[in-house]
PDB file of C-alpha atoms in Angstrom:
ATOM      1  CA  GLN A   1     -14.900   1.561  12.211  1.00 91.00           C
ATOM      2  CA  LEU A   2     -13.309  -1.203  10.761  1.00 94.00           C
ATOM      3  CA  GLN A   3      -9.990  -1.997  12.128  1.00 96.00           C
ATOM      4  CA  LEU A   4      -7.019  -3.861  11.131  1.00 98.00           C
ATOM      5  CA  GLN A   5      -4.170  -5.422  13.921  1.00 97.00           C
ATOM      6  CA  GLU A   6      -1.266  -7.857  12.957  1.00 98.00           C
ATOM      7  CA  SER A   7       0.393  -9.603  15.399  1.00 97.00           C
ATOM      8  CA  GLY A   8       2.998 -12.405  15.474  1.00 96.00           C
ATOM      9  CA  PRO A   9       7.200 -12.350  16.408  1.00 97.00           C
ATOM     10  CA  GLY A  10       9.294  -9.672  15.594  1.00 96.00           C
ATOM     11  CA  LEU A  11      12.038 -11.280  15.208  1.00 98.00           C
ATOM     12  CA  VAL A  12      12.812 -14.236  13.323  1.00 98.00           C
ATOM     13  CA  LYS A  13      15.588 -16.257  12.074  1.00 98.00           C
ATOM     14  CA  PRO A  14      16.966 -16.903   8.490  1.00 98.00           C
ATOM     15  CA  SER A  15      15.300 -19.551   6.703  1.00 97.00           C
ATOM     16  CA  GLU A  16      12.690 -19.818   8.818  1.00 98.00           C
ATOM     17  CA  THR A  17       9.273 -18.880   8.630  1.00 98.00           C
ATOM     18  CA  LEU A  18       7.540 -15.492   9.158  1.00 98.00           C
ATOM     19  CA  SER A  19       3.993 -15.407  10.461  1.00 98.00           C
ATOM     20  CA  LEU A  20       1.713 -12.664  11.060  1.00 98.00           C
ATOM     21  CA  SER A  21      -2.181 -12.687  11.837  1.00 98.00           C
ATOM     22  CA  CYS A  22      -4.429  -9.977  11.183  1.00 98.00           C
ATOM     23  CA  ASN A  23      -7.404  -9.417  13.596  1.00 98.00           C
ATOM     24  CA  VAL A  24     -10.538  -7.460  11.597  1.00 97.00           C
ATOM     25  CA  SER A  25     -13.053  -5.824  13.720  1.00 96.00           C
ATOM     26  CA  GLY A  26     -15.626  -2.896  13.212  1.00 95.00           C
ATOM     27  CA  GLY A  27     -16.243  -5.261   9.818  1.00 94.00           C
ATOM     28  CA  SER A  28     -16.418  -8.786   8.490  1.00 94.00           C
ATOM     29  CA  ILE A  29     -13.558 -10.203   6.456  1.00 96.00           C
ATOM     30  CA  SER A  30     -16.719 -12.028   4.354  1.00 94.00           C
ATOM     31  CA  ASN A  31     -17.240  -8.423   2.864  1.00 92.00           C
ATOM     32  CA  SER A  32     -17.505  -9.526  -1.210  1.00 93.00           C
ATOM     33  CA  ASN A  33     -16.377  -6.006  -1.762  1.00 94.00           C
ATOM     34  CA  TYR A  34     -13.053  -6.531  -0.166  1.00 94.00           C
ATOM     35  CA  PHE A  35      -9.748  -7.618  -0.335  1.00 95.00           C
ATOM     36  CA  TRP A  36      -7.636  -8.502   2.559  1.00 97.00           C
ATOM     37  CA  GLY A  37      -3.737  -7.990   1.835  1.00 97.00           C
ATOM     38  CA  TRP A  38      -0.606  -7.738   3.010  1.00 98.00           C
ATOM     39  CA  LEU A  39       2.141  -5.471   2.248  1.00 98.00           C
ATOM     40  CA  ARG A  40       5.529  -5.070   3.764  1.00 98.00           C
ATOM     41  CA  GLN A  41       7.696  -1.593   3.308  1.00 98.00           C
ATOM     42  CA  PRO A  42      11.779  -2.194   4.111  1.00 96.00           C
ATOM     43  CA  PRO A  43      13.424   0.483   5.954  1.00 92.00           C
ATOM     44  CA  GLY A  44      14.034   3.957   3.383  1.00 91.00           C
ATOM     45  CA  LYS A  45      11.720   2.090   0.658  1.00 94.00           C
ATOM     46  CA  GLY A  46       7.998   2.223  -0.729  1.00 95.00           C
ATOM     47  CA  PRO A  47       5.673  -0.269  -0.087  1.00 97.00           C
ATOM     48  CA  GLU A  48       5.685  -3.302  -1.522  1.00 97.00           C
ATOM     49  CA  CYS A  49       2.192  -5.893  -2.071  1.00 96.00           C
ATOM     50  CA  ILE A  50       2.785  -9.274  -0.397  1.00 97.00           C
ATOM     51  CA  GLY A  51      -0.309 -10.711  -1.540  1.00 96.00           C
ATOM     52  CA  MET A  52      -4.269 -11.183  -1.342  1.00 96.00           C
ATOM     53  CA  ILE A  53      -6.834 -13.317  -0.361  1.00 96.00           C
ATOM     54  CA  TYR A  54     -10.663 -12.908  -1.142  1.00 95.00           C
ATOM     55  CA  TYR A  55     -14.019 -13.737   0.842  1.00 93.00           C
ATOM     56  CA  SER A  56     -13.961 -16.553  -1.318  1.00 93.00           C
ATOM     57  CA  GLY A  57     -10.457 -17.767  -0.179  1.00 93.00           C
ATOM     58  CA  SER A  58      -8.986 -17.400  -3.646  1.00 93.00           C
ATOM     59  CA  THR A  59      -5.836 -15.619  -3.417  1.00 95.00           C
ATOM     60  CA  HIS A  60      -2.993 -13.336  -5.730  1.00 94.00           C
ATOM     61  CA  TYR A  61       0.854 -13.604  -4.720  1.00 95.00           C
ATOM     62  CA  ASN A  62       3.323 -10.922  -6.014  1.00 94.00           C
ATOM     63  CA  PRO A  63       5.296 -13.157  -8.365  1.00 92.00           C
ATOM     64  CA  SER A  64       8.690 -12.293  -6.946  1.00 94.00           C
ATOM     65  CA  LEU A  65       7.224 -13.854  -3.859  1.00 96.00           C
ATOM     66  CA  LYS A  66       5.133 -16.714  -4.737  1.00 95.00           C
ATOM     67  CA  SER A  67       7.064 -19.232  -3.695  1.00 97.00           C
ATOM     68  CA  ARG A  68       7.276 -18.625  -0.769  1.00 98.00           C
ATOM     69  CA  VAL A  69       4.003 -17.242   0.387  1.00 98.00           C
ATOM     70  CA  THR A  70       0.864 -18.520   1.526  1.00 98.00           C
ATOM     71  CA  ILE A  71      -2.436 -16.043   3.178  1.00 98.00           C
ATOM     72  CA  SER A  72      -5.121 -17.784   4.385  1.00 98.00           C
ATOM     73  CA  MET A  73      -8.093 -16.501   6.382  1.00 97.00           C
ATOM     74  CA  ASP A  74     -10.170 -17.658   9.273  1.00 96.00           C
ATOM     75  CA  THR A  75     -13.941 -16.680   8.843  1.00 94.00           C
ATOM     76  CA  SER A  76     -14.435 -17.921  12.204  1.00 95.00           C
ATOM     77  CA  LYS A  77     -12.038 -15.313  14.076  1.00 96.00           C
ATOM     78  CA  ASN A  78     -12.631 -12.741  11.140  1.00 96.00           C
ATOM     79  CA  GLN A  79      -8.480 -13.359  10.940  1.00 97.00           C
ATOM     80  CA  PHE A  80      -6.461 -13.478   7.566  1.00 98.00           C
ATOM     81  CA  SER A  81      -3.022 -14.680   8.176  1.00 98.00           C
ATOM     82  CA  LEU A  82       0.299 -14.577   6.294  1.00 98.00           C
ATOM     83  CA  GLU A  83       3.509 -16.908   6.265  1.00 98.00           C
ATOM     84  CA  LEU A  84       6.802 -16.530   3.977  1.00 98.00           C
ATOM     85  CA  SER A  85       9.159 -18.782   4.289  1.00 98.00           C
ATOM     86  CA  SER A  86      12.811 -19.390   4.103  1.00 98.00           C
ATOM     87  CA  VAL A  87      13.648 -15.360   5.206  1.00 98.00           C
ATOM     88  CA  THR A  88      16.826 -13.665   4.271  1.00 98.00           C
ATOM     89  CA  ALA A  89      17.521 -10.611   5.844  1.00 97.00           C
ATOM     90  CA  ALA A  90      16.445  -8.877   2.748  1.00 97.00           C
ATOM     91  CA  ASP A  91      13.118  -9.740   4.420  1.00 98.00           C
ATOM     92  CA  THR A  92      13.147  -7.156   7.363  1.00 98.00           C
ATOM     93  CA  ALA A  93      10.456  -4.321   7.152  1.00 98.00           C
ATOM     94  CA  VAL A  94       7.446  -3.272   8.321  1.00 98.00           C
ATOM     95  CA  TYR A  95       4.381  -5.958   7.216  1.00 98.00           C
ATOM     96  CA  TYR A  96       1.240  -4.166   7.109  1.00 98.00           C
ATOM     97  CA  CYS A  97      -2.354  -5.737   6.378  1.00 98.00           C
ATOM     98  CA  ALA A  98      -4.384  -3.840   5.015  1.00 98.00           C
ATOM     99  CA  SER A  99      -8.253  -3.997   3.594  1.00 97.00           C
ATOM    100  CA  VAL A 100      -8.285  -3.518  -0.365  1.00 96.00           C
ATOM    101  CA  TYR A 101     -11.098  -1.740  -1.787  1.00 93.00           C
ATOM    102  CA  GLY A 102     -12.070  -3.825  -5.146  1.00 89.00           C
ATOM    103  CA  GLY A 103      -8.801  -5.443  -4.966  1.00 88.00           C
ATOM    104  CA  GLY A 104      -7.667  -1.919  -6.388  1.00 93.00           C
ATOM    105  CA  TYR A 105      -7.017   0.845  -3.580  1.00 95.00           C
ATOM    106  CA  VAL A 106      -5.895  -0.063   0.236  1.00 97.00           C
ATOM    107  CA  ASP A 107      -8.145   2.312   1.790  1.00 94.00           C
ATOM    108  CA  LEU A 108      -7.200   0.808   5.514  1.00 96.00           C
ATOM    109  CA  TRP A 109      -3.890   0.039   6.605  1.00 97.00           C
ATOM    110  CA  GLY A 110      -2.793  -1.695  10.040  1.00 97.00           C
ATOM    111  CA  GLN A 111      -0.876   0.459  12.117  1.00 97.00           C
ATOM    112  CA  GLY A 112       2.274  -2.547  11.022  1.00 97.00           C
ATOM    113  CA  THR A 113       5.202  -4.796  12.632  1.00 98.00           C
ATOM    114  CA  LEU A 114       8.828  -4.632  12.135  1.00 98.00           C
ATOM    115  CA  VAL A 115      10.128  -7.765  11.621  1.00 98.00           C
ATOM    116  CA  THR A 116      13.592  -8.610  11.511  1.00 98.00           C
ATOM    117  CA  VAL A 117      15.470 -11.016  10.260  1.00 98.00           C
ATOM    118  CA  SER A 118      18.604 -12.077  12.489  1.00 97.00           C
ATOM    119  CA  SER A 119      20.235 -14.590  14.127  1.00 96.00           C
TER     120      SER A 119
ATOM    121  CA  ALA B   1       4.971  -6.338 -14.673  1.00 85.00           C
ATOM    122  CA  ILE B   2       3.848  -2.445 -15.043  1.00 90.00           C
ATOM    123  CA  GLN B   3       6.432  -0.394 -13.143  1.00 94.00           C
ATOM    124  CA  LEU B   4       5.901   3.383 -11.811  1.00 97.00           C
ATOM    125  CA  THR B   5       8.046   5.913 -11.989  1.00 98.00           C
ATOM    126  CA  GLN B   6       7.754   9.106  -9.583  1.00 98.00           C
ATOM    127  CA  SER B   7       9.291  12.311 -10.402  1.00 97.00           C
ATOM    128  CA  PRO B   8      10.893  13.950  -8.143  1.00 97.00           C
ATOM    129  CA  SER B   9      12.531  12.331  -5.933  1.00 97.00           C
ATOM    130  CA  SER B  10      12.199  14.898  -3.818  1.00 97.00           C
ATOM    131  CA  LEU B  11      11.140  18.124  -3.180  1.00 97.00           C
ATOM    132  CA  SER B  12      11.899  21.365  -1.054  1.00 97.00           C
ATOM    133  CA  ALA B  13       8.912  23.702  -0.692  1.00 96.00           C
ATOM    134  CA  SER B  14       7.443  26.901   1.108  1.00 96.00           C
ATOM    135  CA  VAL B  15       4.031  26.990   2.836  1.00 96.00           C
ATOM    136  CA  GLY B  16       1.865  28.285   0.217  1.00 97.00           C
ATOM    137  CA  ASP B  17       3.350  27.261  -2.519  1.00 97.00           C
ATOM    138  CA  ARG B  18       1.797  25.082  -5.309  1.00 97.00           C
ATOM    139  CA  VAL B  19       3.558  21.589  -5.764  1.00 98.00           C
ATOM    140  CA  THR B  20       3.292  18.976  -8.800  1.00 98.00           C
ATOM    141  CA  LEU B  21       4.180  15.936  -8.375  1.00 98.00           C
ATOM    142  CA  THR B  22       4.472  13.433 -11.472  1.00 98.00           C
ATOM    143  CA  CYS B  23       3.705   9.645 -12.085  1.00 98.00           C
ATOM    144  CA  ARG B  24       4.595   7.535 -14.976  1.00 98.00           C
ATOM    145  CA  ALA B  25       3.432   3.916 -15.769  1.00 96.00           C
ATOM    146  CA  SER B  26       5.339   1.667 -17.992  1.00 95.00           C
ATOM    147  CA  GLN B  27       2.426   0.901 -19.633  1.00 93.00           C
ATOM    148  CA  GLY B  28      -1.088   2.189 -19.588  1.00 93.00           C
ATOM    149  CA  ILE B  29      -3.108   1.696 -16.975  1.00 93.00           C
ATOM    150  CA  ASN B  30      -6.477   3.463 -17.916  1.00 94.00           C
ATOM    151  CA  SER B  31      -7.442   5.274 -14.248  1.00 95.00           C
ATOM    152  CA  ALA B  32      -6.106   2.534 -12.040  1.00 95.00           C
ATOM    153  CA  LEU B  33      -4.128   4.848 -10.009  1.00 97.00           C
ATOM    154  CA  ALA B  34      -4.174   5.835  -6.658  1.00 97.00           C
ATOM    155  CA  TRP B  35      -2.211   8.584  -4.287  1.00 98.00           C
ATOM    156  CA  TYR B  36      -0.669   7.826  -0.820  1.00 98.00           C
ATOM    157  CA  GLN B  37       0.730  10.713   1.702  1.00 98.00           C
ATOM    158  CA  GLN B  38       2.891   8.714   4.375  1.00 98.00           C
ATOM    159  CA  LYS B  39       4.585  10.765   7.246  1.00 97.00           C
ATOM    160  CA  PRO B  40       7.213   8.922   9.303  1.00 95.00           C
ATOM    161  CA  GLY B  41       6.558   6.038  11.397  1.00 95.00           C
ATOM    162  CA  LYS B  42       3.099   5.775  10.274  1.00 97.00           C
ATOM    163  CA  ALA B  43       1.400   4.077   7.523  1.00 97.00           C
ATOM    164  CA  PRO B  44       0.467   5.553   4.213  1.00 97.00           C
ATOM    165  CA  LYS B  45      -2.873   7.227   3.719  1.00 97.00           C
ATOM    166  CA  LEU B  46      -5.200   7.239   0.993  1.00 98.00           C
ATOM    167  CA  LEU B  47      -5.744  10.749  -0.727  1.00 98.00           C
ATOM    168  CA  ILE B  48      -6.717   9.988  -4.219  1.00 98.00           C
ATOM    169  CA  SER B  49      -7.949   6.552  -6.147  1.00 96.00           C
ATOM    170  CA  ASP B  50      -9.262   6.224 -10.005  1.00 96.00           C
ATOM    171  CA  ALA B  51      -6.411   9.209 -11.187  1.00 97.00           C
ATOM    172  CA  SER B  52      -8.763  12.014  -9.860  1.00 98.00           C
ATOM    173  CA  SER B  53     -11.404  10.698  -6.924  1.00 97.00           C
ATOM    174  CA  LEU B  54     -10.435  12.371  -3.429  1.00 98.00           C
ATOM    175  CA  GLU B  55     -11.698  10.037  -0.878  1.00 97.00           C
ATOM    176  CA  SER B  56     -13.229  11.373   1.860  1.00 96.00           C
ATOM    177  CA  GLY B  57     -12.093  14.100   4.534  1.00 97.00           C
ATOM    178  CA  VAL B  58      -9.224  14.487   2.227  1.00 98.00           C
ATOM    179  CA  PRO B  59      -9.119  18.446   1.866  1.00 98.00           C
ATOM    180  CA  SER B  60      -9.450  19.984  -1.618  1.00 98.00           C
ATOM    181  CA  ARG B  61      -6.459  21.375  -1.731  1.00 98.00           C
ATOM    182  CA  PHE B  62      -5.192  17.759  -3.306  1.00 98.00           C
ATOM    183  CA  SER B  63      -5.954  16.987  -6.729  1.00 98.00           C
ATOM    184  CA  GLY B  64      -5.218  14.447  -9.578  1.00 98.00           C
ATOM    185  CA  SER B  65      -4.967  13.802 -12.967  1.00 98.00           C
ATOM    186  CA  GLY B  66      -4.157  12.145 -15.843  1.00 98.00           C
ATOM    187  CA  PHE B  67      -4.592   8.491 -17.815  1.00 97.00           C
ATOM    188  CA  GLY B  68      -2.857   6.019 -19.590  1.00 96.00           C
ATOM    189  CA  THR B  69       0.361   6.533 -18.587  1.00 97.00           C
ATOM    190  CA  ASP B  70       0.958  10.157 -17.251  1.00 98.00           C
ATOM    191  CA  PHE B  71      -0.144  11.209 -13.727  1.00 98.00           C
ATOM    192  CA  THR B  72      -0.086  13.703 -11.765  1.00 98.00           C
ATOM    193  CA  LEU B  73      -0.610  14.721  -7.550  1.00 98.00           C
ATOM    194  CA  THR B  74      -1.081  18.476  -7.044  1.00 98.00           C
ATOM    195  CA  ILE B  75      -1.414  20.114  -3.870  1.00 98.00           C
ATOM    196  CA  SER B  76      -2.637  24.067  -4.280  1.00 97.00           C
ATOM    197  CA  SER B  77      -1.392  25.445  -1.490  1.00 97.00           C
ATOM    198  CA  LEU B  78       1.573  23.441   0.652  1.00 97.00           C
ATOM    199  CA  GLN B  79       0.580  23.474   4.019  1.00 96.00           C
ATOM    200  CA  PRO B  80       2.925  22.610   7.239  1.00 95.00           C
ATOM    201  CA  GLU B  81       1.290  18.702   8.055  1.00 96.00           C
ATOM    202  CA  ASP B  82       2.003  18.381   4.319  1.00 97.00           C
ATOM    203  CA  PHE B  83       5.230  17.579   4.381  1.00 94.00           C
ATOM    204  CA  ALA B  84       5.503  14.316   3.896  1.00 97.00           C
ATOM    205  CA  THR B  85       5.894  11.173   1.433  1.00 98.00           C
ATOM    206  CA  TYR B  86       3.611  10.670  -1.277  1.00 98.00           C
ATOM    207  CA  TYR B  87       3.478   7.267  -3.506  1.00 98.00           C
ATOM    208  CA  CYS B  88       1.638   6.296  -6.331  1.00 98.00           C
ATOM    209  CA  GLN B  89       0.321   2.677  -6.682  1.00 98.00           C
ATOM    210  CA  GLN B  90      -1.430   1.172  -9.804  1.00 96.00           C
ATOM    211  CA  PHE B  91      -3.456  -2.205  -9.900  1.00 88.00           C
ATOM    212  CA  ASN B  92      -4.524  -4.000 -12.628  1.00 81.00           C
ATOM    213  CA  SER B  93      -6.111  -7.526 -12.609  1.00 74.00           C
ATOM    214  CA  TYR B  94      -4.855  -9.255 -16.078  1.00 71.00           C
ATOM    215  CA  PRO B  95      -3.252 -11.911 -16.147  1.00 71.00           C
ATOM    216  CA  GLN B  96      -3.058 -11.427 -12.689  1.00 75.00           C
ATOM    217  CA  ARG B  97      -4.379  -9.004  -9.546  1.00 82.00           C
ATOM    218  CA  GLU B  98      -1.484  -7.032  -9.086  1.00 88.00           C
ATOM    219  CA  LEU B  99      -0.463  -3.520  -6.514  1.00 93.00           C
ATOM    220  CA  THR B 100       3.044  -2.221  -7.160  1.00 95.00           C
ATOM    221  CA  PHE B 101       3.842   1.229  -5.896  1.00 97.00           C
ATOM    222  CA  GLY B 102       6.355   4.382  -6.773  1.00 97.00           C
ATOM    223  CA  GLY B 103       9.414   4.611  -5.822  1.00 96.00           C
ATOM    224  CA  GLY B 104       8.258   8.287  -3.800  1.00 97.00           C
ATOM    225  CA  THR B 105       8.599  11.784  -3.554  1.00 98.00           C
ATOM    226  CA  LYS B 106       9.657  13.220  -0.180  1.00 98.00           C
ATOM    227  CA  VAL B 107       8.423  17.025  -0.100  1.00 98.00           C
ATOM    228  CA  GLU B 108      10.342  18.231   2.991  1.00 96.00           C
ATOM    229  CA  ILE B 109      10.338  21.913   3.790  1.00 89.00           C
ATOM    230  CA  LYS B 110      12.340  24.769   2.221  1.00 88.00           C
TER     231      LYS B 110
END
């Protein structure tokens, strides 16, 4: 059974880079049926897709975040990662890693990790 | 970018009620729409994909319909465990792959 688990710091200072990793177990990130995505949800708001990566390495980013986002993958570790640079308080949110079937629907979410941007 | 507008933003209903939630897209998306249920402190859960395909394990009291710009999620007989926030989500792949969510509808107990 596929499982996703986020890891990374829960507190990041303004202007620094937020870095999170997602460990995938119970399945391979080289599965061609899936994209692997990062989403976030600010307190009291709806989810927002940050971006996705395909097993080929191709990436797709939210245009509003594209200049600050890098998503990468390590097939040897069955992991994928998120870097979001120059963070501000507006980036405070619960961050989820997820499997995106066919690049369209999020059929499995990680449990989520709260990242707070504060000095 | 395609925008999704959900209505109402919240509603109060009783156990056993039939409830209909609406999602409108700013431009036609064929049937590329999903519905999710989210309970407090939990990740969203996929209920319906392709506008009307019920995910495995989701109770049959949930149903989705629509095509183009107007979509609905119906709960035929509201159960206590259905009180939650519901989000619609669309995806498109041209000119770039993009997923966007609606603002949500919170279903509360009357």
